[in-house]
PDB file of C-alpha atoms in Angstrom:
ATOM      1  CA  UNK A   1       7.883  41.223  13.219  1.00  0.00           C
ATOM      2  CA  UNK A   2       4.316  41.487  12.270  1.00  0.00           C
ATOM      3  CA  UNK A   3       4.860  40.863   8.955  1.00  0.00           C
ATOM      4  CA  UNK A   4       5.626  37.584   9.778  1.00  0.00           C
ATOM      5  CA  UNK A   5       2.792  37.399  11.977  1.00  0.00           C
ATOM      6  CA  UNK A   6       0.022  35.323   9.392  1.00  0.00           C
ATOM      7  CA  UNK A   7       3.028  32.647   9.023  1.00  0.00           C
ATOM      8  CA  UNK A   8       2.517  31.618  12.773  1.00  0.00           C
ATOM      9  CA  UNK A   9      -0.250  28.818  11.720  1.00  0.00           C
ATOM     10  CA  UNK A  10       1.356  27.419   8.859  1.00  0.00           C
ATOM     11  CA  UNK A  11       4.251  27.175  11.694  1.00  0.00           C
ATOM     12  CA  UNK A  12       2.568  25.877  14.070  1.00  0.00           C
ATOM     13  CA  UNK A  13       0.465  23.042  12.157  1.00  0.00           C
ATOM     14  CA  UNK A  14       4.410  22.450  10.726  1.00  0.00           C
ATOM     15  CA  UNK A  15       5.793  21.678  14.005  1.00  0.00           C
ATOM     16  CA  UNK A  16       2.936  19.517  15.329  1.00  0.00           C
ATOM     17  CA  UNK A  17       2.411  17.252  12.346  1.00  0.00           C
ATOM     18  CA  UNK A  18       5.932  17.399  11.066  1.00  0.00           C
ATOM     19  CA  UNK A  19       8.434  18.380  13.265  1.00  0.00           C
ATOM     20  CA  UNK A  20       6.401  16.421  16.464  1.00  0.00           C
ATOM     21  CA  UNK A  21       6.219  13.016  14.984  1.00  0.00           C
ATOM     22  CA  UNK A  22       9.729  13.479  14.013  1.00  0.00           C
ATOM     23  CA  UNK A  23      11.504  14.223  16.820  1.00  0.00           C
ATOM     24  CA  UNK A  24       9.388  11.445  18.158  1.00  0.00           C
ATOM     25  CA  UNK A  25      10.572   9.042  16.189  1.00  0.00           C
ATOM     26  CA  UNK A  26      14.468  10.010  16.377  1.00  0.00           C
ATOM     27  CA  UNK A  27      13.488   9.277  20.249  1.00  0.00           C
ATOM     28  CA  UNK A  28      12.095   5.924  19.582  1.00  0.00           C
ATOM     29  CA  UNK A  29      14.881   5.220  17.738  1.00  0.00           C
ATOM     30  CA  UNK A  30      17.336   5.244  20.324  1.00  0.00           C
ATOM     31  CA  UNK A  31      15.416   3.065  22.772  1.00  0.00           C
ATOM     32  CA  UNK A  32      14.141  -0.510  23.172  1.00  0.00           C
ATOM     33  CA  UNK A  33      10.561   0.228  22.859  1.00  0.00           C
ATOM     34  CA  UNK A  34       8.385  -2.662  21.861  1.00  0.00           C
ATOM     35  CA  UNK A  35       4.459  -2.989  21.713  1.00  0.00           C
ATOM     36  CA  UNK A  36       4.556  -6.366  23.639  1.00  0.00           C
ATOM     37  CA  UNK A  37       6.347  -8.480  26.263  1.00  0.00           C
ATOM     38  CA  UNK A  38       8.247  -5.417  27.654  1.00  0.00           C
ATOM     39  CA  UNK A  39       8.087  -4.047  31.030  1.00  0.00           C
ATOM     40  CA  UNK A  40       9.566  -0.599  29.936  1.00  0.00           C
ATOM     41  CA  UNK A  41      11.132   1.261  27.417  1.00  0.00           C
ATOM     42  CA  UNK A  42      15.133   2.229  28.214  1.00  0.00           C
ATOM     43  CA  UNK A  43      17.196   4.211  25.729  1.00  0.00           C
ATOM     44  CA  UNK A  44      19.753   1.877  24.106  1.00  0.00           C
ATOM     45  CA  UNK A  45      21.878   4.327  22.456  1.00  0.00           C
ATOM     46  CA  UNK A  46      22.793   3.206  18.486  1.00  0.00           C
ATOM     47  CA  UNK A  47      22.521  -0.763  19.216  1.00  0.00           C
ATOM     48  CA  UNK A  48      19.236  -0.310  16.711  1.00  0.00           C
ATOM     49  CA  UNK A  49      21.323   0.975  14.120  1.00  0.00           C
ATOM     50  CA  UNK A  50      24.021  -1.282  14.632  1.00  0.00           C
ATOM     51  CA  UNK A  51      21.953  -4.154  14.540  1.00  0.00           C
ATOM     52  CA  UNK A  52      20.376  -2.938  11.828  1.00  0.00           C
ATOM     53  CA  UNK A  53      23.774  -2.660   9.841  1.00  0.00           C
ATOM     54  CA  UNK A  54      24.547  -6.173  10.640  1.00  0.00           C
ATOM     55  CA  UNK A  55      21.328  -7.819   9.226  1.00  0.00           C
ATOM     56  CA  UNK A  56      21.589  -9.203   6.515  1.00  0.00           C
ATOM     57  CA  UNK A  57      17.845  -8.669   6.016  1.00  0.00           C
ATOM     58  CA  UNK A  58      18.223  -4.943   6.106  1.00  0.00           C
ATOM     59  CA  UNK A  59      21.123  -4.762   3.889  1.00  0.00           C
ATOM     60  CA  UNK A  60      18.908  -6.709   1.746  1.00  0.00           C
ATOM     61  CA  UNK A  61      16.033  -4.218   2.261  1.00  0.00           C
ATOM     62  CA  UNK A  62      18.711  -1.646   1.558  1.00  0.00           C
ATOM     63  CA  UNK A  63      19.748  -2.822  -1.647  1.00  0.00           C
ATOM     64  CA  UNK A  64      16.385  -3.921  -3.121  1.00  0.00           C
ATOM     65  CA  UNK A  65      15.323  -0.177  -2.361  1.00  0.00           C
ATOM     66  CA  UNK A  66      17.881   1.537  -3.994  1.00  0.00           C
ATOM     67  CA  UNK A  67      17.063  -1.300  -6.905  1.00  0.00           C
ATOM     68  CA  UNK A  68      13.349  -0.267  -6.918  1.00  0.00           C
ATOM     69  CA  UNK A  69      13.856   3.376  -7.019  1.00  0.00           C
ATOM     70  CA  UNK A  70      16.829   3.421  -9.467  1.00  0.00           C
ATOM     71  CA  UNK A  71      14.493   1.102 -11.586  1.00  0.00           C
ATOM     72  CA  UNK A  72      10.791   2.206 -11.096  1.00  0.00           C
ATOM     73  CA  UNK A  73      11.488   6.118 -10.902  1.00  0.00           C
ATOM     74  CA  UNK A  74      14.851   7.044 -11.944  1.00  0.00           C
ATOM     75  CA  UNK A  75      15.121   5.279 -14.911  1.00  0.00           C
ATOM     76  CA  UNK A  76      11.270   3.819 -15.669  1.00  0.00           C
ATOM     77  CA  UNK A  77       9.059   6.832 -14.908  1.00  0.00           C
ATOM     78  CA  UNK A  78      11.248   9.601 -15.677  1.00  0.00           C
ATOM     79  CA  UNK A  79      12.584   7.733 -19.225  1.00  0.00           C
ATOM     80  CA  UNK A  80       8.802   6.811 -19.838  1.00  0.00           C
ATOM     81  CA  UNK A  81       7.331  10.398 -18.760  1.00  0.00           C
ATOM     82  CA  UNK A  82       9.601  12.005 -21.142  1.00  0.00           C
ATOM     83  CA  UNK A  83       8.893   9.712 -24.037  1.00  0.00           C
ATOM     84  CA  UNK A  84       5.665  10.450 -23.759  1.00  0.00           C
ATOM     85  CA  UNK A  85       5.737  14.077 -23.645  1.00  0.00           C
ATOM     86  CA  UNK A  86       7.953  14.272 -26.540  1.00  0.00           C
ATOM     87  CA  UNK A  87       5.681  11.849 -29.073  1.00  0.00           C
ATOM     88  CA  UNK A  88       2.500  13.470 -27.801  1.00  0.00           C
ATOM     89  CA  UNK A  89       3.501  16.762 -28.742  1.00  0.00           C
ATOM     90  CA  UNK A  90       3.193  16.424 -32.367  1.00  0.00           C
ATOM     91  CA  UNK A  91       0.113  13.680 -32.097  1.00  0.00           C
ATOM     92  CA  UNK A  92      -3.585  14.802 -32.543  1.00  0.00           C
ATOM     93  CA  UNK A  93      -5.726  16.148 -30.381  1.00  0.00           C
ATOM     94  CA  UNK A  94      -7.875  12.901 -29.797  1.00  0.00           C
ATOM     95  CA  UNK A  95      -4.882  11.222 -29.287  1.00  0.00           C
ATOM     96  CA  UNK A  96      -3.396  13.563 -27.106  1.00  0.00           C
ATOM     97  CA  UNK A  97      -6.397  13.263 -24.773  1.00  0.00           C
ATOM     98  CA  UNK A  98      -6.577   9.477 -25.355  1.00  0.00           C
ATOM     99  CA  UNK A  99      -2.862   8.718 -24.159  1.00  0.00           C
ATOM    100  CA  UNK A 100      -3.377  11.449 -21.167  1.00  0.00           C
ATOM    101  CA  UNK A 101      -6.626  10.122 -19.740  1.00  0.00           C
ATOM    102  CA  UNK A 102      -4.809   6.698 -19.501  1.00  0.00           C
ATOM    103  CA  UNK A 103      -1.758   7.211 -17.982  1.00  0.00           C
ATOM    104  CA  UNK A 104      -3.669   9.705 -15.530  1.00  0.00           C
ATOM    105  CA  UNK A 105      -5.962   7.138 -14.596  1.00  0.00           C
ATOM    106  CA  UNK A 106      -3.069   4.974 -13.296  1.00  0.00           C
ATOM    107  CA  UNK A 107      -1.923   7.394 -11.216  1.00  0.00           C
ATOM    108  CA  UNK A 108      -5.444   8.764  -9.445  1.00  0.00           C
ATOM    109  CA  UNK A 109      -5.906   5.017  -8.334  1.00  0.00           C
ATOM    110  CA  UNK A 110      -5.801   4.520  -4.803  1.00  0.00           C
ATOM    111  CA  UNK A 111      -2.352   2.740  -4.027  1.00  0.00           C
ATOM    112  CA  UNK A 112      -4.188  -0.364  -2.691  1.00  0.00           C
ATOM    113  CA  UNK A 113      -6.447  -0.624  -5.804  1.00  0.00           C
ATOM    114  CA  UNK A 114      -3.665  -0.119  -8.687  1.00  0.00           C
ATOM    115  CA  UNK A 115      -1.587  -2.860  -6.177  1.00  0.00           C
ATOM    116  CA  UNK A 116      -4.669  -5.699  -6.701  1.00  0.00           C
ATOM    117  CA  UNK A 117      -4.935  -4.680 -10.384  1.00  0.00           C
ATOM    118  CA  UNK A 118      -0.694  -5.607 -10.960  1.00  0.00           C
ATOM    119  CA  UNK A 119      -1.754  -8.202  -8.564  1.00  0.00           C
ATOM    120  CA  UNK A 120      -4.646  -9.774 -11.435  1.00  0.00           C
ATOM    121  CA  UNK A 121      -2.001  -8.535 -14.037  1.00  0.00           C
ATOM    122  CA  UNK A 122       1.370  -9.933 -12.648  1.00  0.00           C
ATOM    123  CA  UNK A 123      -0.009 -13.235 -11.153  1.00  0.00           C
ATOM    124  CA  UNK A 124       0.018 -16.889 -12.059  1.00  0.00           C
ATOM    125  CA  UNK A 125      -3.421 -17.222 -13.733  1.00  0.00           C
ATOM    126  CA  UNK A 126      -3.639 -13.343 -14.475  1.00  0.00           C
ATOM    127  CA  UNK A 127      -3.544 -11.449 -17.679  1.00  0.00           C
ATOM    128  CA  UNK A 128      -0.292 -11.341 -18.538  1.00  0.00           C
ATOM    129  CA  UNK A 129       0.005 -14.897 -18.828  1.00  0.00           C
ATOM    130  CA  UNK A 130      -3.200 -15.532 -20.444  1.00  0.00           C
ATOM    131  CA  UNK A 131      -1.763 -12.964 -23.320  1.00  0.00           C
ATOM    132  CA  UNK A 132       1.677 -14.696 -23.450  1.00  0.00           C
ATOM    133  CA  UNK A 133      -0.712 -18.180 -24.129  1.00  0.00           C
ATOM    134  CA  UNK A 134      -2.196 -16.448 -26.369  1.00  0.00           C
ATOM    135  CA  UNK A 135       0.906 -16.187 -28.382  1.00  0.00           C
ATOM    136  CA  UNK A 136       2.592 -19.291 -27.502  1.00  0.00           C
ATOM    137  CA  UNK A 137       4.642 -17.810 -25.284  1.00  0.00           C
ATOM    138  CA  UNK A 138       5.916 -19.930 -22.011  1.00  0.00           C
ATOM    139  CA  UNK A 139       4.666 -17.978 -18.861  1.00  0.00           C
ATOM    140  CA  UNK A 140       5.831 -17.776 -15.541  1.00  0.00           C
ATOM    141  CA  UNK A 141       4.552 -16.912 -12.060  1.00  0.00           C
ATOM    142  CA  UNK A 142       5.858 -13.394 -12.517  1.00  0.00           C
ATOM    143  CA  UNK A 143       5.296 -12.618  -8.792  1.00  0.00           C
ATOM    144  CA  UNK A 144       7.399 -15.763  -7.579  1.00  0.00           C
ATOM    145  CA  UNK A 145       9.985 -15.717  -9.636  1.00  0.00           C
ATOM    146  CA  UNK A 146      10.763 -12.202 -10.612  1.00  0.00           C
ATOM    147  CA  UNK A 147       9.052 -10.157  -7.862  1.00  0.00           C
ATOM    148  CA  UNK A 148      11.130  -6.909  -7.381  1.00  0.00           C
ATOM    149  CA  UNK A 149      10.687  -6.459 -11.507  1.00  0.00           C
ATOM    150  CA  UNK A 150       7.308  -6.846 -11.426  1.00  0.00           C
ATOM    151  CA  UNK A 151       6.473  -4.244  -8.518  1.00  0.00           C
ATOM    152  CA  UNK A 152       8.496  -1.851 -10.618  1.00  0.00           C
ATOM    153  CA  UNK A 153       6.743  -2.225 -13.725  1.00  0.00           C
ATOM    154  CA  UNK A 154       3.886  -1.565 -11.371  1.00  0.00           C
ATOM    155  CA  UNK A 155       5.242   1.442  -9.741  1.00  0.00           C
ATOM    156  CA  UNK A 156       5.951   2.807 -13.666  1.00  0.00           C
ATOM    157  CA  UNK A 157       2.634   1.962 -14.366  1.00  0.00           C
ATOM    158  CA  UNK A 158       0.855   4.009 -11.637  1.00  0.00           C
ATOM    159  CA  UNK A 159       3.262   7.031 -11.372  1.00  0.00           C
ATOM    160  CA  UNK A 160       4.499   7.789 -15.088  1.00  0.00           C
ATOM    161  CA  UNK A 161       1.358  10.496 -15.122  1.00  0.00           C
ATOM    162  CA  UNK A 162       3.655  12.816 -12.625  1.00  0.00           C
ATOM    163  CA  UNK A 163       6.673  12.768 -15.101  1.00  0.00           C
ATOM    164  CA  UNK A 164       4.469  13.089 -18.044  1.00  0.00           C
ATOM    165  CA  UNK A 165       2.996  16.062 -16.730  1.00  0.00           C
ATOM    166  CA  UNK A 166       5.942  17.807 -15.825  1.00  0.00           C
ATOM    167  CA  UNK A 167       7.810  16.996 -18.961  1.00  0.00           C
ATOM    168  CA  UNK A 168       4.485  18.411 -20.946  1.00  0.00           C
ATOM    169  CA  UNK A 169       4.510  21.843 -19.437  1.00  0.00           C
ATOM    170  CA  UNK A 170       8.518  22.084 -19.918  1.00  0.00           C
ATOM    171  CA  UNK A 171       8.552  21.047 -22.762  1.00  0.00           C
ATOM    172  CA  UNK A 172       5.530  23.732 -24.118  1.00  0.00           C
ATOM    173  CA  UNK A 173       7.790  26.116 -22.290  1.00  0.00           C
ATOM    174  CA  UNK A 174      10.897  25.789 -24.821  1.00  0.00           C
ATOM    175  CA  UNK A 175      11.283  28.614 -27.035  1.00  0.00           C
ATOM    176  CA  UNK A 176      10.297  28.059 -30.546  1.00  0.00           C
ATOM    177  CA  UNK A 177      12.655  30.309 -32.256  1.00  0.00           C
ATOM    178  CA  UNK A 178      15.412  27.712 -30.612  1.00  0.00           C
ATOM    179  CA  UNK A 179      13.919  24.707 -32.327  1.00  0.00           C
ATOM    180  CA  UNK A 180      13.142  26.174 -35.471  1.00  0.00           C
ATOM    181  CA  UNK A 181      16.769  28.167 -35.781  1.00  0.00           C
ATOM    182  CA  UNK A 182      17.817  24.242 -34.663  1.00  0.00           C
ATOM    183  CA  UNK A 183      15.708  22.595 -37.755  1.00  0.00           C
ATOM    184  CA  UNK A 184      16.868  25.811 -40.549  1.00  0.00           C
ATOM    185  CA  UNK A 185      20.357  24.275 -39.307  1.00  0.00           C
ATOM    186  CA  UNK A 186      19.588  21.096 -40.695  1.00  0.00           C
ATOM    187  CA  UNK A 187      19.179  19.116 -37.736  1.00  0.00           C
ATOM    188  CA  UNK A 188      16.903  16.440 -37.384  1.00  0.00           C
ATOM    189  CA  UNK A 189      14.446  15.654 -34.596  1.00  0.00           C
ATOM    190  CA  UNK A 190      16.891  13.516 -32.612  1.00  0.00           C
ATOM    191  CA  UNK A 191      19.230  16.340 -32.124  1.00  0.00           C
ATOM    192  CA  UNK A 192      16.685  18.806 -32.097  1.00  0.00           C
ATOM    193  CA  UNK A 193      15.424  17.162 -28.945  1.00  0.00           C
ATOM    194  CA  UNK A 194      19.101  16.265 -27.449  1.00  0.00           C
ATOM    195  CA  UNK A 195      20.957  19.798 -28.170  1.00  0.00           C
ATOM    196  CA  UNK A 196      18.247  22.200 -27.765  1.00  0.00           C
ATOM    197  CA  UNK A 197      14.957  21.042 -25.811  1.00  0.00           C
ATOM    198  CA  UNK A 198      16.819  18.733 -23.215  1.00  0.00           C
ATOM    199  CA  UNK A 199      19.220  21.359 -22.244  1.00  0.00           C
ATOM    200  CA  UNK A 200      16.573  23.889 -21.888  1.00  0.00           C
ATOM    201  CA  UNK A 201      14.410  21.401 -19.077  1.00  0.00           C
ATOM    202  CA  UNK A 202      17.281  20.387 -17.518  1.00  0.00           C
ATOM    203  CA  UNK A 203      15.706  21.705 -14.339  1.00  0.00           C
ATOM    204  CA  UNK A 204      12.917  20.434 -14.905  1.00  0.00           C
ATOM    205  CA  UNK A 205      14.497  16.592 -15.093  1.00  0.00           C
ATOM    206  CA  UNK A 206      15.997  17.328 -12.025  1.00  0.00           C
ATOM    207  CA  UNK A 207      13.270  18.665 -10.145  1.00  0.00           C
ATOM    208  CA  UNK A 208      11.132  16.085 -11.328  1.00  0.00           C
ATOM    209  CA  UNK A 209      13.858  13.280 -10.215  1.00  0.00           C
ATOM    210  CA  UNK A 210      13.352  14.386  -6.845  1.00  0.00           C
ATOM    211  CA  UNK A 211      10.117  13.976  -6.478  1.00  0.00           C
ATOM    212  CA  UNK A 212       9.212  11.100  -7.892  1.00  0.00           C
ATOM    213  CA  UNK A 213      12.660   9.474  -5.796  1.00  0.00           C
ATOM    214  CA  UNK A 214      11.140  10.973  -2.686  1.00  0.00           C
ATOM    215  CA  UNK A 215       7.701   9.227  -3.677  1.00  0.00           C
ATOM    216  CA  UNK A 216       9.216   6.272  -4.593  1.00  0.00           C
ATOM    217  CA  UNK A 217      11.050   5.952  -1.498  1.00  0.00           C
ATOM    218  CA  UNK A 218       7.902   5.741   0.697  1.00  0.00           C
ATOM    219  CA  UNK A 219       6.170   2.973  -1.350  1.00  0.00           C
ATOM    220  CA  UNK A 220       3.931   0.906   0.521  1.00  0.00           C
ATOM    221  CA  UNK A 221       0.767  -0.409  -0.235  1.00  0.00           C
ATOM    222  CA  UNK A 222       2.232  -1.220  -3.757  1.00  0.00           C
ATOM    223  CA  UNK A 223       3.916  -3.026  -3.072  1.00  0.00           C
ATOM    224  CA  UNK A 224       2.653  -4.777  -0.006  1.00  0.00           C
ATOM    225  CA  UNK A 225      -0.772  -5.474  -1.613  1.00  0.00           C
ATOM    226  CA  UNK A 226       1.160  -7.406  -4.987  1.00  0.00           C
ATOM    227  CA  UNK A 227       4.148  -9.467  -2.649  1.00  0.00           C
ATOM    228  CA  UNK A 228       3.729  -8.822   0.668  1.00  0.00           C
ATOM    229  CA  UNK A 229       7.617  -8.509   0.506  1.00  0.00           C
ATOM    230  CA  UNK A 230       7.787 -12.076  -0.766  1.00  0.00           C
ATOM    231  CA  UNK A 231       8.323 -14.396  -1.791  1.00  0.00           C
ATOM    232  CA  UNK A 232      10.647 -14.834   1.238  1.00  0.00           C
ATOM    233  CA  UNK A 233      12.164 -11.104   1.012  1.00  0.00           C
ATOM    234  CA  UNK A 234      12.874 -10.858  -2.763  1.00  0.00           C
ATOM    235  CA  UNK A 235      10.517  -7.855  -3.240  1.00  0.00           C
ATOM    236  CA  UNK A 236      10.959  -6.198   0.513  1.00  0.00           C
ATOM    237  CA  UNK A 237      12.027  -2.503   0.269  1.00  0.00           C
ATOM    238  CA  UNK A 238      12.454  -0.742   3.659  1.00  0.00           C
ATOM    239  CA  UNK A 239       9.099   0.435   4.145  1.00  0.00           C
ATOM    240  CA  UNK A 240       7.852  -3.027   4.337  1.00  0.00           C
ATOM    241  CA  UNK A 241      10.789  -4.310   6.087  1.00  0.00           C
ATOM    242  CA  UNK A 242      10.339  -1.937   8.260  1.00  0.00           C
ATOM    243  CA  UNK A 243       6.551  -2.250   8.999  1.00  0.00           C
ATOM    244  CA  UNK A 244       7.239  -6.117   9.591  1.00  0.00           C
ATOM    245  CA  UNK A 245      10.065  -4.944  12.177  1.00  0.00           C
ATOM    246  CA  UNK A 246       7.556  -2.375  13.897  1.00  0.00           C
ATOM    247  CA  UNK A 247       4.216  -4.249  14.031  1.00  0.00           C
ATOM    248  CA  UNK A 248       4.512  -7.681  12.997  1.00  0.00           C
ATOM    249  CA  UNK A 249       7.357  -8.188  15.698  1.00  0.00           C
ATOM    250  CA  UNK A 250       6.873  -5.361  17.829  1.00  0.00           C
ATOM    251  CA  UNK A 251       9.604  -3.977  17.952  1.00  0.00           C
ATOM    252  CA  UNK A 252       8.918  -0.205  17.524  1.00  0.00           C
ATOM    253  CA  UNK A 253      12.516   1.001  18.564  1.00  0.00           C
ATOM    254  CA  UNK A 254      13.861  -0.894  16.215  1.00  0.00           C
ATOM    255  CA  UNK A 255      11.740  -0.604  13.379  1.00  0.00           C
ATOM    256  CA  UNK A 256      11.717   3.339  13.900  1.00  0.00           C
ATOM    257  CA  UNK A 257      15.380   3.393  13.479  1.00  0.00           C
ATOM    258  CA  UNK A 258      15.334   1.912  10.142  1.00  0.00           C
ATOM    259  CA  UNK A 259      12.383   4.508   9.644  1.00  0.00           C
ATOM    260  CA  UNK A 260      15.063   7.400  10.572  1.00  0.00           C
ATOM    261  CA  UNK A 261      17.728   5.587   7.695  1.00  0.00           C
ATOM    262  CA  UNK A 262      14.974   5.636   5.586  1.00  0.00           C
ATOM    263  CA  UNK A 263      14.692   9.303   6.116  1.00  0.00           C
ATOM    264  CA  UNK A 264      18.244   9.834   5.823  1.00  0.00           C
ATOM    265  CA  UNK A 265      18.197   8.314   2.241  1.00  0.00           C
ATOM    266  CA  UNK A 266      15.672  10.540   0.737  1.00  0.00           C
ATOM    267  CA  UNK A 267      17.374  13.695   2.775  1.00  0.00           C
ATOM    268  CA  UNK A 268      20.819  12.193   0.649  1.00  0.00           C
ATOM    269  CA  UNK A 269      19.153  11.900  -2.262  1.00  0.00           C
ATOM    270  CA  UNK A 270      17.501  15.262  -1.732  1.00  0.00           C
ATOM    271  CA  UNK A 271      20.609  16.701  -1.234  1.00  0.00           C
ATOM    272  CA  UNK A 272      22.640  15.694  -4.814  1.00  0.00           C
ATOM    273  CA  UNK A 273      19.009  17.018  -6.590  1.00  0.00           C
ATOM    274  CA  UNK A 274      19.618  20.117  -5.322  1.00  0.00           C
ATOM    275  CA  UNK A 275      23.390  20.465  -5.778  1.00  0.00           C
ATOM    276  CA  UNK A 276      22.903  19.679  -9.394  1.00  0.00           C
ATOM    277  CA  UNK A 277      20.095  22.035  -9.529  1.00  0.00           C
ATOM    278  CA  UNK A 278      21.862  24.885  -7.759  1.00  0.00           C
ATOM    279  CA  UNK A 279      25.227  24.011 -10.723  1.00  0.00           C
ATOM    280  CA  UNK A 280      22.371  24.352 -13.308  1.00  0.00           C
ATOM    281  CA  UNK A 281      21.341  28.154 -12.034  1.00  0.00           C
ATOM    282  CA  UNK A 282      25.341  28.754 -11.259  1.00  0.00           C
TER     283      UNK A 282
END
């Protein structure tokens, strides 16, 4: 028993910031609660999560998240944080360091500050288009008419670093007998990398899929400094639909119930991570 004595704080500190808040907000949920124009709060049972079912504005919140994080982390960081890990590891030293130091500085940005730099990138009169005029390409109000793509270029901007770190350390980890028995074989670097070093990080991938879905998932300021959610709700995920829902119309029960299916996601998501991940040690 005292062994487990010096754990009490961590404990503790655990169930006031963590375990508090939410079993607050699976309270909320349930109830009517608003900021304004209420008299009292009465518990309503599931009507917030049937309602929320039968909006087509969350199903549309729904879908666009699953779109971002599929997109921006599943497929863009993780596919781009690889790449890089792979053709950096035979690269100079200088340009080792130079490719590093840039992706890292994307992700050390504040979320709010790498948001107004897509923002000057992505928009009307920003960079992008003044490059595309510069090669006589037509441009386009990227953040009108293709909003959800450009927020998850943005997200792969700012949070390819992660990936690329991970992938860097697993990949230094690999066994060099394996990839040199691989190459006496006769195979090439393509299957070098695809038979031998991919198996070997497998666990890695996954582990790093979780994360960066988990991160993804809560993606706010990103996004709500380039779009706002807009134009009308063509780039609203579920944070920001649910941040309208909470304090832009006041309704907290509501908006904390799609703040709990929020939570439920990334626990699902969690969940097939570490399934795979426990078939990978089995």
């Amino acid at each position: 028993m005292l062994r487990g004595l010096p754990t009490v704080p961590a404990v503790v500190l655990l169930a006031v910031f963590l375990a508090g808040p939410i079993a607050y907000c699976v309270y909320y949920a349930f109830t009517d609660m608003q900021l304004t124009g209420a008299a009292g709060t009465h518990f309503v049972g599931v009507d917030n999560f049937t309602r929320a079912f039968k909006d087509t504005d969350f199903l549309n919140a729904m879908w666009l998240t699953l779109l971002f994080v599929v997109g921006s982390a599943v497929i863009g960081q993780n596919t781009l944080g690889l790449a890089l890990a792979v053709l950096t590891q035979k690269a100079t030293q200088p340009v080792r360091a130079l490719v590093n130091g840039v992706v890292i500085a994307a992700w050390v940005l504040p979320e709010v500050v790498a948001g107004y730099l897509m923002y000057a990138f992505f928009y009307d009169q920003g960079s992008l288009n003044s490059l595309l005029d510069a090669v006589h390409l037509p441009d386009q109000n990227w953040l009108y008419t293709m909003p959800i793509l450009a927020v998850c270029l943005a997200n792969v901007w700012r949070g390819t670093a992660f990936s690329l770190m991970v992938f860097t350390a697993a990949i230094n980890d690999v066994p060099q007998e394996l990839v040199e028995a691989a190459e006496m074989d006769g195979a090439g670097p393509w299957q070098r990398l695809w038979r031998v070093v991919l198996p070997v990080i497998r666990p890695s991938i996954l582990t790093n899929l979780m994360l960066i879905t988990l991160q993804t998932l809560s993606v706010f300021g990103l996004i709500y400094t380039m779009t706002r959610g807009g134009p009308g709700n063509k780039s609203e995920t579920l944070p920001i639909f649910m941040y309208q829902q909470a304090f832009q119309n006041s309704l907290i029960g509501y908006g904390t119930a799609i703040a709990l299916v929020l939570l439920v996601v990334g626990a699902l998501f969690s969940v097939v991570y570490i399934r795979l991940l426990k078939l990978e040690d089995d």
